[in-house]
PDB file of C-alpha atoms in Angstrom:
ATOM      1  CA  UNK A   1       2.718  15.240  10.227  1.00  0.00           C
ATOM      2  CA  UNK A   2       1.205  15.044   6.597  1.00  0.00           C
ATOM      3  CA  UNK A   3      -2.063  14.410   6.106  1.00  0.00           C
ATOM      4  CA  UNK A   4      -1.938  10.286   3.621  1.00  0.00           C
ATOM      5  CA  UNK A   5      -5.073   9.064   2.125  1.00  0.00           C
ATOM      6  CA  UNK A   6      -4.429   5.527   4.237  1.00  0.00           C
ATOM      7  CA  UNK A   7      -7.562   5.177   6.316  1.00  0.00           C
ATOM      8  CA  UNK A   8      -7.478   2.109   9.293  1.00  0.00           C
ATOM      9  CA  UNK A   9     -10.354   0.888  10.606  1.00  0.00           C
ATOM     10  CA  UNK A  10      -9.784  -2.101  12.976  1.00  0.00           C
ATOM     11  CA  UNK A  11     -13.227  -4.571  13.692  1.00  0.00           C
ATOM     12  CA  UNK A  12     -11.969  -7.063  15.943  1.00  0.00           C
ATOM     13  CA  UNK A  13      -9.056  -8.964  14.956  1.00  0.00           C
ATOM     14  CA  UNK A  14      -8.946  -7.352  11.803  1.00  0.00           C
ATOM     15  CA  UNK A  15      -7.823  -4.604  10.085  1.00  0.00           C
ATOM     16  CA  UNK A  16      -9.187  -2.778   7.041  1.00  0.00           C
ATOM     17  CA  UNK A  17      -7.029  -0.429   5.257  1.00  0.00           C
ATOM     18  CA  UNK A  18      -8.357   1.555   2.424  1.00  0.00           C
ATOM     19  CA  UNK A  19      -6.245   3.914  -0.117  1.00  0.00           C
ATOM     20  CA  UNK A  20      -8.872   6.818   0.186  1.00  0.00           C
ATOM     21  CA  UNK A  21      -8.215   9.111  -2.791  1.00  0.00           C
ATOM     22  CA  UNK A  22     -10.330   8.315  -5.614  1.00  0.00           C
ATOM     23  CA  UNK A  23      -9.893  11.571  -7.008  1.00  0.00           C
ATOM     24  CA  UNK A  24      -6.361  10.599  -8.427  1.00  0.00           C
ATOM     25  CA  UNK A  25      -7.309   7.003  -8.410  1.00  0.00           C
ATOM     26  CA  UNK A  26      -5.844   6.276  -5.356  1.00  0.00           C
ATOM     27  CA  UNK A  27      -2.110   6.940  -6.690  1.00  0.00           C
ATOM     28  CA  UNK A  28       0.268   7.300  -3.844  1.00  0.00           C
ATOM     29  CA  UNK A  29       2.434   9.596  -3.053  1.00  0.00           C
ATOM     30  CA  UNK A  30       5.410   9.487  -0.871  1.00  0.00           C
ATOM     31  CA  UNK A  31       3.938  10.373   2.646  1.00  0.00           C
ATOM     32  CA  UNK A  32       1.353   7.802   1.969  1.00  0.00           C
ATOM     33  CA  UNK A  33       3.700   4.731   1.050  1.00  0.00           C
ATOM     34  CA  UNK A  34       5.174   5.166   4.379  1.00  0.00           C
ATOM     35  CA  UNK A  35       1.827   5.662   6.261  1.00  0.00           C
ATOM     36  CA  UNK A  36       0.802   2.102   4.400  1.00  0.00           C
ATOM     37  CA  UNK A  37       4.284   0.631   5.536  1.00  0.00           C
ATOM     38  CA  UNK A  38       3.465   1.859   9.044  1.00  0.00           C
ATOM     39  CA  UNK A  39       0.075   0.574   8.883  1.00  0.00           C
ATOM     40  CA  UNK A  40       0.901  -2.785   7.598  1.00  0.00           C
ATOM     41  CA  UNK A  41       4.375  -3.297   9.828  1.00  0.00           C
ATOM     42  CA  UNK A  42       2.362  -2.529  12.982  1.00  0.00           C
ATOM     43  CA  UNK A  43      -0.802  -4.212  12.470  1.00  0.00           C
ATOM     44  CA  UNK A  44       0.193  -7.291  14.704  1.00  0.00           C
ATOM     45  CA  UNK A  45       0.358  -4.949  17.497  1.00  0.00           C
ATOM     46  CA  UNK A  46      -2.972  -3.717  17.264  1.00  0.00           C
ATOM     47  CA  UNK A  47      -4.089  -6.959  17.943  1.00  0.00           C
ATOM     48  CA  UNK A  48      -4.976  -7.442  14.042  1.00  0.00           C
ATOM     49  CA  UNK A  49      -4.974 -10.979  12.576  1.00  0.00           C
ATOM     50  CA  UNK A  50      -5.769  -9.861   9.284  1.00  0.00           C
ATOM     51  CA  UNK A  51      -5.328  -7.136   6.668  1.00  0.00           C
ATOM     52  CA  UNK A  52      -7.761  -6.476   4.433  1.00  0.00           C
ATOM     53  CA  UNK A  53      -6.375  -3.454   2.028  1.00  0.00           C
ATOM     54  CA  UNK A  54      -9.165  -1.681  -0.268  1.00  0.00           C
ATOM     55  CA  UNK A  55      -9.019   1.314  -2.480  1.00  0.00           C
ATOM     56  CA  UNK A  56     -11.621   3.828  -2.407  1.00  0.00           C
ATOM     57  CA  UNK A  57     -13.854   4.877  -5.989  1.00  0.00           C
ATOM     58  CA  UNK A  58     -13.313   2.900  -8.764  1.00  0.00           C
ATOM     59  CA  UNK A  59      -9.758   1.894  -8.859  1.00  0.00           C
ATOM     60  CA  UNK A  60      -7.781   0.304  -6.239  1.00  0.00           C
ATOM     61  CA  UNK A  61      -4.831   1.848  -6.644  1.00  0.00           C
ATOM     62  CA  UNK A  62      -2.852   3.287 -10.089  1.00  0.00           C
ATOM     63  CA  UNK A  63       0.497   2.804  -8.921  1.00  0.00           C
ATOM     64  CA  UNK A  64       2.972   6.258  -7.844  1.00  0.00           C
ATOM     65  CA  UNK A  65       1.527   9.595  -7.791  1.00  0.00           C
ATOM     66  CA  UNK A  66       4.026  10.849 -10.058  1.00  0.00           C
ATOM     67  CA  UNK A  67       2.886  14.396  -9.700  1.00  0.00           C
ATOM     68  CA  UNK A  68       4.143  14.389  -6.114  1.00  0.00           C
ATOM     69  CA  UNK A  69       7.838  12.840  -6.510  1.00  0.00           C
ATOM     70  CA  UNK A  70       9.813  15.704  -6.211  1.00  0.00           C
ATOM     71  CA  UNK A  71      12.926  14.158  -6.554  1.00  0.00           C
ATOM     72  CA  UNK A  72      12.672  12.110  -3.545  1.00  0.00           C
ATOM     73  CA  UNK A  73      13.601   8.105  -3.780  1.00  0.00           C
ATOM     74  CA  UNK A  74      10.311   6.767  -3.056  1.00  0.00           C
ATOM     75  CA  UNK A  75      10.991   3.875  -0.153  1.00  0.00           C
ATOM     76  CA  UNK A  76       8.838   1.051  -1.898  1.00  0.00           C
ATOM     77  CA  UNK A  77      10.796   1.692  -5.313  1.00  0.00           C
ATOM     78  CA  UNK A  78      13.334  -0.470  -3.982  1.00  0.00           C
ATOM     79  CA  UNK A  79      11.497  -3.232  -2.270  1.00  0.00           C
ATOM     80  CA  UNK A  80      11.549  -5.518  -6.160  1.00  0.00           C
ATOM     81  CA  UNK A  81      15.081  -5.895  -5.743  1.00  0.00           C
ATOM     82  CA  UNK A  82      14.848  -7.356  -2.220  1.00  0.00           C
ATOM     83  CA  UNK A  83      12.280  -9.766  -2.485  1.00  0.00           C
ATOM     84  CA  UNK A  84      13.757 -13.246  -1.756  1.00  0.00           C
ATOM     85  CA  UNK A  85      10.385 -14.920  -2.357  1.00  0.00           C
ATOM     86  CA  UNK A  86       9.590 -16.125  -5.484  1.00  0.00           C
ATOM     87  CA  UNK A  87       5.962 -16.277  -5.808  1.00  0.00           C
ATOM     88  CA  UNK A  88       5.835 -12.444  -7.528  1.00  0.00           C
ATOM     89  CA  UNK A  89       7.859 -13.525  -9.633  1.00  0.00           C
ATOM     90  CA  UNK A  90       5.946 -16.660 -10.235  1.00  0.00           C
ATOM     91  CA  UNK A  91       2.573 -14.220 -10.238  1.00  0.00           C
ATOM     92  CA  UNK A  92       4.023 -12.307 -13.029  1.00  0.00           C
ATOM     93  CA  UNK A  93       4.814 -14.709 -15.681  1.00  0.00           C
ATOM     94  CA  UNK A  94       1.575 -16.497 -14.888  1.00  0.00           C
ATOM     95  CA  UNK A  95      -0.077 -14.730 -17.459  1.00  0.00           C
ATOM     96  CA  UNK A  96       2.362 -14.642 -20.265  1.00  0.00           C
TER      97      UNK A  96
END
């Protein structure tokens, strides 16, 4: 298994992740998108009944390590065209 920057720390009922690369500004790479996924998707098991997601340094997270794509179809790319909720949508033009 690869080695993410996606650090969980559970404190009772919840669960604090935290992007830990502050070197690249927490960018993610591919390995680490599906470490968050698998973080996130199986929190309720855990017992969790909260998230609280951080980024380490400065930044919480810049978005795709673009560095590390290597060609691969990054999983999350995808997940805009299958939301079925409209609030990010809504959260987007909020500010225009």
């Amino acid at each position: 298994m690869t080695p993410t920057a996606i650090r969980t720390v559970r404190t009772g009922r919840l669960l604090h992740i935290t992007i830990d690369r502050p070197g690249r500004m927490n960018a993610l790479g591919v390995d680490d998108l599906v470490a968050l996924d698998t973080a996130i998707s199986g929190a309720e098991a855990t017992g969790a009944r909260a998230i609280v997601l951080t980024g380490a340094g400065r930044a919480f997270c810049t978005g795709a390590d673009l560095t590390a794509v290597t060609g691969e179809e990054i999983p999350a790319a995808r997940a805009g065209s299958e939301l079925t909720d409209p609030t990010p949508t809504a959260l987007q033009h909020y500010g225009r």
